[in-house]
Amino acid sequence: MAMTQWELYDAIVVGAGIQGCFTTYHFTKNKRKVLLLEQVMSAPSAQGSPSPTIPTKNRGSKRQCWRERERETVRERTGILMMGRKEEAEFHTTLDTLSKHGVEHKYFDPEELKRCFPNIRLPPGHGGIWEPSGGALCADKALKALQDLIRQLGGVIHDGEKVTEIKPGFPVTVTTTTSTYQAKSLVITAGPWTNQLLLPLGIQLPLQTLRINVCYWKEKVPGTYGENFPCFVAVFPDLIPHHIYGLPAREYPGLVKICYHHGNKVDPDERDCPSASPDLTDVRILSGFVRDYFPGLQPQPAIMECCMYTNTPDDNFILDRHPKHANIVIGAGFSGHGFKLSPVVGKVLYELSSESTLSYDLTPFRIRRFKHQDKASL
């Protein structure tokens, strides 16, 4: 009996979120034949975790890429304000990082901050780092612009095809609910569904899926927190265990997005907001924060939506090859802060998959850092 012959791709990418899209983009940019698979008919941002463009160490290529996309209205420059105590390690590190890389910024003591942003009330001893070039990424627009570019460059995107089986080897064979494909390499960027795909391949990563309550808060006076208000990050470890971040009232008129950078465990296939007895501990924390620090907002959320984080134990990404199958590459565990770094992540995953020279030291992102985990899982 003759064997079935399938079209051979240079790479198949599973998962059309922002990481998968940028990985696919780098394949098409380098004139490689690539197929991007997505299990739903579209890839809405509510399944991921868009965030303000917080200052980070890997600024160069990430910042340039988003500036190139800015003309496509995927990035809004609002400036970004980090609030906290100057003595805190993260606050101090951010100041040092911005200075080291020559990024324009200014430190505000409480009185200066009050003059610049009178609708923010900070406790004594706190201040802010203002970065005027910061802003917000419009997740849905970014994904659409990137997918349009992938198609223009010859990439193939199949929505509505859930992967049902992966057969490792060379080539690797991927079966979906619709068809079967083969490729020289496979990149898995499946977010919360990563371990479901990896289990038959003999590996389970220490990933935890969290449901995040995305809350919007109504202005008491329309326009107070709109056009001239920045994105912000509040780092108060002595008062609040996790970060709080916010975006100005643009997505919904008159509503400011303020969210807690943590949530509750959830099965990714049951990601929608629960209908009964939800855990609203985070919302209570946010209500107290809004009441105390943002007096111009109603202290109860006007709208609540949900998204998902896929966290690692150390909140660093996983960017690595499968330990036994070198042509299967994994990008996972973006822990709620991966969106802004996706241009660099996509480049790294492409380099891993195509055996190109790596642009960065990936030691902090290798699977082996979890060697203390149960070896049967890894």
PDB file of C-alpha atoms in Angstrom, residues 49-309:
ATOM      1  CA  SER A  49      -3.169  38.878  28.652  1.00  0.00           C
ATOM      2  CA  PRO A  50      -2.469  42.258  27.001  1.00  0.00           C
ATOM      3  CA  SER A  51      -0.714  44.808  29.190  1.00  0.00           C
ATOM      4  CA  PRO A  52       0.871  48.241  29.211  1.00  0.00           C
ATOM      5  CA  THR A  53       4.378  48.451  27.770  1.00  0.00           C
ATOM      6  CA  ILE A  54       6.181  48.294  31.114  1.00  0.00           C
ATOM      7  CA  PRO A  55       9.928  49.153  31.132  1.00  0.00           C
ATOM      8  CA  THR A  56      12.017  45.981  30.694  1.00  0.00           C
ATOM      9  CA  LYS A  57      15.631  45.002  30.136  1.00  0.00           C
ATOM     10  CA  ASN A  58      15.083  43.760  26.543  1.00  0.00           C
ATOM     11  CA  ARG A  59      14.001  47.094  25.109  1.00  0.00           C
ATOM     12  CA  GLY A  60      15.802  47.516  21.768  1.00  0.00           C
ATOM     13  CA  SER A  61      14.275  45.282  19.102  1.00  0.00           C
ATOM     14  CA  LYS A  62      10.941  45.073  20.946  1.00  0.00           C
ATOM     15  CA  ARG A  63      10.544  48.868  21.026  1.00  0.00           C
ATOM     16  CA  GLN A  64      11.590  49.274  17.375  1.00  0.00           C
ATOM     17  CA  CYS A  65       9.106  46.643  16.188  1.00  0.00           C
ATOM     18  CA  TRP A  66       6.156  48.173  18.015  1.00  0.00           C
ATOM     19  CA  ARG A  67       7.122  51.629  16.701  1.00  0.00           C
ATOM     20  CA  GLU A  68       6.994  50.205  13.185  1.00  0.00           C
ATOM     21  CA  ARG A  69       3.475  48.928  13.935  1.00  0.00           C
ATOM     22  CA  GLU A  70       2.462  52.237  15.553  1.00  0.00           C
ATOM     23  CA  ARG A  71       1.426  53.659  12.186  1.00  0.00           C
ATOM     24  CA  GLU A  72      -1.083  50.809  12.037  1.00  0.00           C
ATOM     25  CA  THR A  73      -2.630  52.126  15.298  1.00  0.00           C
ATOM     26  CA  VAL A  74      -1.688  49.020  17.303  1.00  0.00           C
ATOM     27  CA  ARG A  75       0.203  51.116  19.856  1.00  0.00           C
ATOM     28  CA  GLU A  76      -1.073  54.179  21.678  1.00  0.00           C
ATOM     29  CA  ARG A  77       1.549  56.407  23.257  1.00  0.00           C
ATOM     30  CA  THR A  78       0.136  57.503  26.591  1.00  0.00           C
ATOM     31  CA  GLY A  79       3.253  57.551  28.720  1.00  0.00           C
ATOM     32  CA  ILE A  80       3.581  55.171  31.633  1.00  0.00           C
ATOM     33  CA  LEU A  81       3.834  55.824  35.347  1.00  0.00           C
ATOM     34  CA  MET A  82       5.315  53.355  37.830  1.00  0.00           C
ATOM     35  CA  MET A  83       4.292  54.024  41.426  1.00  0.00           C
ATOM     36  CA  GLY A  84       5.984  52.735  44.553  1.00  0.00           C
ATOM     37  CA  ARG A  85       8.701  53.424  47.117  1.00  0.00           C
ATOM     38  CA  LYS A  86      12.101  54.441  45.784  1.00  0.00           C
ATOM     39  CA  GLU A  87      13.730  52.049  48.278  1.00  0.00           C
ATOM     40  CA  GLU A  88      11.919  48.999  46.883  1.00  0.00           C
ATOM     41  CA  ALA A  89      14.132  46.697  44.808  1.00  0.00           C
ATOM     42  CA  GLU A  90      11.934  46.607  41.685  1.00  0.00           C
ATOM     43  CA  PHE A  91      11.390  50.369  41.741  1.00  0.00           C
ATOM     44  CA  HIS A  92      15.126  50.987  42.112  1.00  0.00           C
ATOM     45  CA  THR A  93      15.976  48.441  39.378  1.00  0.00           C
ATOM     46  CA  THR A  94      13.587  50.153  36.973  1.00  0.00           C
ATOM     47  CA  LEU A  95      15.260  53.521  37.573  1.00  0.00           C
ATOM     48  CA  ASP A  96      18.684  51.955  36.971  1.00  0.00           C
ATOM     49  CA  THR A  97      17.528  50.148  33.808  1.00  0.00           C
ATOM     50  CA  LEU A  98      16.020  53.262  32.261  1.00  0.00           C
ATOM     51  CA  SER A  99      19.174  55.251  33.018  1.00  0.00           C
ATOM     52  CA  LYS A 100      21.475  52.516  31.713  1.00  0.00           C
ATOM     53  CA  HIS A 101      19.647  52.346  28.366  1.00  0.00           C
ATOM     54  CA  GLY A 102      19.284  56.099  27.968  1.00  0.00           C
ATOM     55  CA  VAL A 103      15.473  56.036  28.053  1.00  0.00           C
ATOM     56  CA  GLU A 104      13.904  59.392  28.868  1.00  0.00           C
ATOM     57  CA  HIS A 105      12.285  59.339  32.307  1.00  0.00           C
ATOM     58  CA  LYS A 106      11.734  61.398  35.427  1.00  0.00           C
ATOM     59  CA  TYR A 107      11.348  60.575  39.091  1.00  0.00           C
ATOM     60  CA  PHE A 108       8.481  62.366  40.854  1.00  0.00           C
ATOM     61  CA  ASP A 109       8.340  62.775  44.600  1.00  0.00           C
ATOM     62  CA  PRO A 110       4.793  62.767  46.064  1.00  0.00           C
ATOM     63  CA  GLU A 111       4.307  66.539  45.730  1.00  0.00           C
ATOM     64  CA  GLU A 112       5.563  66.655  42.128  1.00  0.00           C
ATOM     65  CA  LEU A 113       3.381  63.687  41.257  1.00  0.00           C
ATOM     66  CA  LYS A 114       0.324  65.376  42.749  1.00  0.00           C
ATOM     67  CA  ARG A 115       0.954  68.491  40.646  1.00  0.00           C
ATOM     68  CA  CYS A 116       1.340  66.488  37.423  1.00  0.00           C
ATOM     69  CA  PHE A 117      -1.452  63.988  38.112  1.00  0.00           C
ATOM     70  CA  PRO A 118      -3.896  65.551  40.590  1.00  0.00           C
ATOM     71  CA  ASN A 119      -6.345  62.661  40.152  1.00  0.00           C
ATOM     72  CA  ILE A 120      -3.878  60.226  41.765  1.00  0.00           C
ATOM     73  CA  ARG A 121      -3.513  60.141  45.543  1.00  0.00           C
ATOM     74  CA  LEU A 122      -0.407  58.386  46.897  1.00  0.00           C
ATOM     75  CA  PRO A 123       0.464  57.636  50.532  1.00  0.00           C
ATOM     76  CA  PRO A 124       3.448  59.370  52.175  1.00  0.00           C
ATOM     77  CA  GLY A 125       6.845  58.024  51.175  1.00  0.00           C
ATOM     78  CA  HIS A 126       5.738  56.936  47.696  1.00  0.00           C
ATOM     79  CA  GLY A 127       6.645  58.422  44.336  1.00  0.00           C
ATOM     80  CA  GLY A 128       6.554  57.717  40.642  1.00  0.00           C
ATOM     81  CA  ILE A 129       8.758  57.035  37.619  1.00  0.00           C
ATOM     82  CA  TRP A 130       7.390  58.753  34.539  1.00  0.00           C
ATOM     83  CA  GLU A 131       8.383  57.413  31.106  1.00  0.00           C
ATOM     84  CA  PRO A 132       6.805  59.552  28.347  1.00  0.00           C
ATOM     85  CA  SER A 133       7.559  57.104  25.515  1.00  0.00           C
ATOM     86  CA  GLY A 134       5.556  54.276  27.142  1.00  0.00           C
ATOM     87  CA  GLY A 135       2.068  53.330  26.089  1.00  0.00           C
ATOM     88  CA  ALA A 136      -0.524  50.637  25.521  1.00  0.00           C
ATOM     89  CA  LEU A 137      -0.731  47.908  22.908  1.00  0.00           C
ATOM     90  CA  CYS A 138      -4.106  47.325  21.263  1.00  0.00           C
ATOM     91  CA  ALA A 139      -4.134  43.544  21.291  1.00  0.00           C
ATOM     92  CA  ASP A 140      -6.848  42.804  18.745  1.00  0.00           C
ATOM     93  CA  LYS A 141      -5.467  45.356  16.256  1.00  0.00           C
ATOM     94  CA  ALA A 142      -1.931  44.030  16.750  1.00  0.00           C
ATOM     95  CA  LEU A 143      -2.994  40.447  16.040  1.00  0.00           C
ATOM     96  CA  LYS A 144      -4.970  41.421  12.950  1.00  0.00           C
ATOM     97  CA  ALA A 145      -2.163  43.569  11.545  1.00  0.00           C
ATOM     98  CA  LEU A 146       0.355  40.799  12.109  1.00  0.00           C
ATOM     99  CA  GLN A 147      -1.836  38.080  10.579  1.00  0.00           C
ATOM    100  CA  ASP A 148      -2.470  40.289   7.549  1.00  0.00           C
ATOM    101  CA  LEU A 149       1.293  40.749   7.165  1.00  0.00           C
ATOM    102  CA  ILE A 150       1.914  37.001   7.491  1.00  0.00           C
ATOM    103  CA  ARG A 151      -0.518  36.312   4.652  1.00  0.00           C
ATOM    104  CA  GLN A 152       1.042  39.056   2.507  1.00  0.00           C
ATOM    105  CA  LEU A 153       4.440  37.387   2.975  1.00  0.00           C
ATOM    106  CA  GLY A 154       3.091  33.985   1.909  1.00  0.00           C
ATOM    107  CA  GLY A 155       2.342  32.373   5.262  1.00  0.00           C
ATOM    108  CA  VAL A 156      -0.689  30.106   5.636  1.00  0.00           C
ATOM    109  CA  ILE A 157      -3.108  30.498   8.579  1.00  0.00           C
ATOM    110  CA  HIS A 158      -5.784  27.908   9.362  1.00  0.00           C
ATOM    111  CA  ASP A 159      -8.344  28.929  11.994  1.00  0.00           C
ATOM    112  CA  GLY A 160     -10.755  26.482  13.575  1.00  0.00           C
ATOM    113  CA  GLU A 161      -8.379  23.492  13.473  1.00  0.00           C
ATOM    114  CA  LYS A 162      -7.719  21.923  16.849  1.00  0.00           C
ATOM    115  CA  VAL A 163      -4.633  19.713  17.020  1.00  0.00           C
ATOM    116  CA  THR A 164      -5.599  16.161  17.966  1.00  0.00           C
ATOM    117  CA  GLU A 165      -2.281  14.341  17.539  1.00  0.00           C
ATOM    118  CA  ILE A 166       1.427  15.101  17.172  1.00  0.00           C
ATOM    119  CA  LYS A 167       3.772  12.373  15.906  1.00  0.00           C
ATOM    120  CA  PRO A 168       7.403  13.336  16.550  1.00  0.00           C
ATOM    121  CA  GLY A 169      10.091  12.485  14.057  1.00  0.00           C
ATOM    122  CA  PHE A 170      11.537  13.978  10.923  1.00  0.00           C
ATOM    123  CA  PRO A 171       9.292  15.186   9.550  1.00  0.00           C
ATOM    124  CA  VAL A 172       6.942  15.820  12.466  1.00  0.00           C
ATOM    125  CA  THR A 173       3.298  14.989  11.683  1.00  0.00           C
ATOM    126  CA  VAL A 174       0.434  17.095  13.035  1.00  0.00           C
ATOM    127  CA  THR A 175      -3.169  15.928  12.799  1.00  0.00           C
ATOM    128  CA  THR A 176      -6.068  18.325  13.394  1.00  0.00           C
ATOM    129  CA  THR A 177      -9.829  18.038  13.426  1.00  0.00           C
ATOM    130  CA  THR A 178      -9.674  18.825   9.706  1.00  0.00           C
ATOM    131  CA  SER A 179      -6.511  17.445   8.144  1.00  0.00           C
ATOM    132  CA  THR A 180      -2.965  16.138   8.574  1.00  0.00           C
ATOM    133  CA  TYR A 181       0.241  18.118   7.939  1.00  0.00           C
ATOM    134  CA  GLN A 182       3.982  17.506   8.017  1.00  0.00           C
ATOM    135  CA  ALA A 183       6.881  19.834   8.673  1.00  0.00           C
ATOM    136  CA  LYS A 184      10.599  19.838   9.310  1.00  0.00           C
ATOM    137  CA  SER A 185       9.946  21.478  12.677  1.00  0.00           C
ATOM    138  CA  LEU A 186       7.086  22.266  15.034  1.00  0.00           C
ATOM    139  CA  VAL A 187       6.671  25.269  17.337  1.00  0.00           C
ATOM    140  CA  ILE A 188       4.120  25.015  20.144  1.00  0.00           C
ATOM    141  CA  THR A 189       2.785  28.368  21.385  1.00  0.00           C
ATOM    142  CA  ALA A 190      -0.530  27.088  22.689  1.00  0.00           C
ATOM    143  CA  GLY A 191      -0.784  29.101  25.911  1.00  0.00           C
ATOM    144  CA  PRO A 192      -2.907  27.337  28.554  1.00  0.00           C
ATOM    145  CA  TRP A 193      -3.290  24.285  26.288  1.00  0.00           C
ATOM    146  CA  THR A 194       0.484  23.650  26.055  1.00  0.00           C
ATOM    147  CA  ASN A 195       0.582  20.736  28.498  1.00  0.00           C
ATOM    148  CA  GLN A 196      -2.355  19.047  26.776  1.00  0.00           C
ATOM    149  CA  LEU A 197      -0.241  18.875  23.623  1.00  0.00           C
ATOM    150  CA  LEU A 198       2.949  17.900  25.450  1.00  0.00           C
ATOM    151  CA  LEU A 199       1.530  15.053  27.564  1.00  0.00           C
ATOM    152  CA  PRO A 200       1.532  12.500  24.684  1.00  0.00           C
ATOM    153  CA  LEU A 201       5.083  13.656  23.919  1.00  0.00           C
ATOM    154  CA  GLY A 202       6.290  12.567  27.356  1.00  0.00           C
ATOM    155  CA  ILE A 203       6.692  15.928  29.038  1.00  0.00           C
ATOM    156  CA  GLN A 204       4.674  18.131  31.393  1.00  0.00           C
ATOM    157  CA  LEU A 205       5.874  21.620  32.259  1.00  0.00           C
ATOM    158  CA  PRO A 206       5.226  23.345  35.615  1.00  0.00           C
ATOM    159  CA  LEU A 207       2.570  25.651  34.185  1.00  0.00           C
ATOM    160  CA  GLN A 208      -0.341  27.102  36.117  1.00  0.00           C
ATOM    161  CA  THR A 209      -3.337  28.627  34.352  1.00  0.00           C
ATOM    162  CA  LEU A 210      -4.996  31.536  36.133  1.00  0.00           C
ATOM    163  CA  ARG A 211      -8.261  33.312  35.366  1.00  0.00           C
ATOM    164  CA  ILE A 212      -7.813  37.071  35.680  1.00  0.00           C
ATOM    165  CA  ASN A 213     -10.715  39.389  36.396  1.00  0.00           C
ATOM    166  CA  VAL A 214     -10.360  42.332  34.011  1.00  0.00           C
ATOM    167  CA  CYS A 215     -12.139  45.269  35.650  1.00  0.00           C
ATOM    168  CA  TYR A 216     -13.261  48.656  34.319  1.00  0.00           C
ATOM    169  CA  TRP A 217     -14.034  51.552  36.682  1.00  0.00           C
ATOM    170  CA  LYS A 218     -16.319  54.482  35.897  1.00  0.00           C
ATOM    171  CA  GLU A 219     -15.157  58.083  36.067  1.00  0.00           C
ATOM    172  CA  LYS A 220     -17.138  60.276  38.446  1.00  0.00           C
ATOM    173  CA  VAL A 221     -16.466  63.221  36.126  1.00  0.00           C
ATOM    174  CA  PRO A 222     -16.278  62.243  32.419  1.00  0.00           C
ATOM    175  CA  GLY A 223     -12.844  62.854  30.864  1.00  0.00           C
ATOM    176  CA  THR A 224     -10.924  62.934  34.144  1.00  0.00           C
ATOM    177  CA  TYR A 225      -8.855  59.836  33.361  1.00  0.00           C
ATOM    178  CA  GLY A 226      -8.926  59.942  29.583  1.00  0.00           C
ATOM    179  CA  GLU A 227      -6.832  61.812  27.038  1.00  0.00           C
ATOM    180  CA  ASN A 228      -4.057  63.065  29.337  1.00  0.00           C
ATOM    181  CA  PHE A 229      -3.918  60.151  31.743  1.00  0.00           C
ATOM    182  CA  PRO A 230      -1.094  57.566  31.496  1.00  0.00           C
ATOM    183  CA  CYS A 231      -0.865  53.825  31.745  1.00  0.00           C
ATOM    184  CA  PHE A 232       0.385  52.931  35.209  1.00  0.00           C
ATOM    185  CA  VAL A 233       1.839  50.126  37.311  1.00  0.00           C
ATOM    186  CA  ALA A 234       1.546  50.166  41.107  1.00  0.00           C
ATOM    187  CA  VAL A 235       4.204  48.233  43.033  1.00  0.00           C
ATOM    188  CA  PHE A 236       3.315  48.255  46.742  1.00  0.00           C
ATOM    189  CA  PRO A 237       4.619  44.924  48.105  1.00  0.00           C
ATOM    190  CA  ASP A 238       4.227  46.063  51.707  1.00  0.00           C
ATOM    191  CA  LEU A 239       0.510  46.737  51.103  1.00  0.00           C
ATOM    192  CA  ILE A 240      -0.552  44.613  48.113  1.00  0.00           C
ATOM    193  CA  PRO A 241       1.039  41.212  47.256  1.00  0.00           C
ATOM    194  CA  HIS A 242       0.923  41.591  43.461  1.00  0.00           C
ATOM    195  CA  HIS A 243       1.170  44.407  40.934  1.00  0.00           C
ATOM    196  CA  ILE A 244      -1.823  46.497  39.947  1.00  0.00           C
ATOM    197  CA  TYR A 245      -1.834  48.000  36.475  1.00  0.00           C
ATOM    198  CA  GLY A 246      -4.153  50.320  34.610  1.00  0.00           C
ATOM    199  CA  LEU A 247      -4.880  51.953  31.256  1.00  0.00           C
ATOM    200  CA  PRO A 248      -6.684  55.251  30.621  1.00  0.00           C
ATOM    201  CA  ALA A 249     -10.340  55.485  29.635  1.00  0.00           C
ATOM    202  CA  ARG A 250     -10.045  54.726  25.911  1.00  0.00           C
ATOM    203  CA  GLU A 251     -11.175  51.146  25.306  1.00  0.00           C
ATOM    204  CA  TYR A 252     -14.592  51.931  26.813  1.00  0.00           C
ATOM    205  CA  PRO A 253     -15.537  55.642  27.009  1.00  0.00           C
ATOM    206  CA  GLY A 254     -15.538  56.851  30.601  1.00  0.00           C
ATOM    207  CA  LEU A 255     -14.145  53.566  31.985  1.00  0.00           C
ATOM    208  CA  VAL A 256     -10.586  53.059  33.252  1.00  0.00           C
ATOM    209  CA  LYS A 257      -9.104  49.572  33.073  1.00  0.00           C
ATOM    210  CA  ILE A 258      -7.495  48.637  36.403  1.00  0.00           C
ATOM    211  CA  CYS A 259      -6.483  45.012  37.021  1.00  0.00           C
ATOM    212  CA  TYR A 260      -4.750  42.851  39.601  1.00  0.00           C
ATOM    213  CA  HIS A 261      -1.736  40.953  38.250  1.00  0.00           C
ATOM    214  CA  HIS A 262      -2.899  37.661  39.734  1.00  0.00           C
ATOM    215  CA  GLY A 263      -5.941  35.385  39.697  1.00  0.00           C
ATOM    216  CA  ASN A 264      -7.392  31.976  40.483  1.00  0.00           C
ATOM    217  CA  LYS A 265      -6.568  28.546  39.047  1.00  0.00           C
ATOM    218  CA  VAL A 266      -8.751  27.509  36.123  1.00  0.00           C
ATOM    219  CA  ASP A 267      -9.096  24.767  33.538  1.00  0.00           C
ATOM    220  CA  PRO A 268      -8.424  26.517  30.195  1.00  0.00           C
ATOM    221  CA  ASP A 269     -11.451  24.797  28.663  1.00  0.00           C
ATOM    222  CA  GLU A 270     -13.613  26.408  31.362  1.00  0.00           C
ATOM    223  CA  ARG A 271     -12.112  29.866  31.063  1.00  0.00           C
ATOM    224  CA  ASP A 272     -15.353  31.868  30.993  1.00  0.00           C
ATOM    225  CA  CYS A 273     -16.286  33.737  34.149  1.00  0.00           C
ATOM    226  CA  PRO A 274     -18.031  31.369  36.582  1.00  0.00           C
ATOM    227  CA  SER A 275     -21.737  31.923  36.984  1.00  0.00           C
ATOM    228  CA  ALA A 276     -21.920  31.065  40.673  1.00  0.00           C
ATOM    229  CA  SER A 277     -19.824  31.919  43.756  1.00  0.00           C
ATOM    230  CA  PRO A 278     -16.767  33.362  41.992  1.00  0.00           C
ATOM    231  CA  ASP A 279     -13.713  34.184  44.099  1.00  0.00           C
ATOM    232  CA  LEU A 280     -13.625  37.980  44.094  1.00  0.00           C
ATOM    233  CA  THR A 281     -10.721  38.508  46.498  1.00  0.00           C
ATOM    234  CA  ASP A 282      -8.811  40.344  43.797  1.00  0.00           C
ATOM    235  CA  VAL A 283     -11.783  42.596  43.045  1.00  0.00           C
ATOM    236  CA  ARG A 284     -12.027  43.534  46.728  1.00  0.00           C
ATOM    237  CA  ILE A 285      -8.320  44.424  46.708  1.00  0.00           C
ATOM    238  CA  LEU A 286      -8.846  46.529  43.593  1.00  0.00           C
ATOM    239  CA  SER A 287     -11.883  48.283  45.095  1.00  0.00           C
ATOM    240  CA  GLY A 288      -9.832  49.338  48.114  1.00  0.00           C
ATOM    241  CA  PHE A 289      -6.997  50.482  45.866  1.00  0.00           C
ATOM    242  CA  VAL A 290      -9.294  52.531  43.633  1.00  0.00           C
ATOM    243  CA  ARG A 291     -11.030  54.091  46.653  1.00  0.00           C
ATOM    244  CA  ASP A 292      -7.731  55.106  48.272  1.00  0.00           C
ATOM    245  CA  TYR A 293      -5.582  56.088  45.286  1.00  0.00           C
ATOM    246  CA  PHE A 294      -8.021  57.116  42.527  1.00  0.00           C
ATOM    247  CA  PRO A 295     -10.674  59.292  44.194  1.00  0.00           C
ATOM    248  CA  GLY A 296     -12.175  60.280  40.848  1.00  0.00           C
ATOM    249  CA  LEU A 297     -13.368  56.748  40.068  1.00  0.00           C
ATOM    250  CA  GLN A 298     -16.341  54.805  41.381  1.00  0.00           C
ATOM    251  CA  PRO A 299     -14.932  52.207  43.828  1.00  0.00           C
ATOM    252  CA  GLN A 300     -16.905  49.289  42.325  1.00  0.00           C
ATOM    253  CA  PRO A 301     -16.198  47.922  38.816  1.00  0.00           C
ATOM    254  CA  ALA A 302     -18.719  48.857  36.133  1.00  0.00           C
ATOM    255  CA  ILE A 303     -17.680  45.995  33.819  1.00  0.00           C
ATOM    256  CA  MET A 304     -15.855  42.724  34.496  1.00  0.00           C
ATOM    257  CA  GLU A 305     -14.343  40.512  31.824  1.00  0.00           C
ATOM    258  CA  CYS A 306     -11.905  37.582  31.990  1.00  0.00           C
ATOM    259  CA  CYS A 307      -8.569  36.631  30.493  1.00  0.00           C
ATOM    260  CA  MET A 308      -6.015  33.919  31.259  1.00  0.00           C
ATOM    261  CA  TYR A 309      -2.418  33.897  32.397  1.00  0.00           C
TER     262      TYR A 309
END
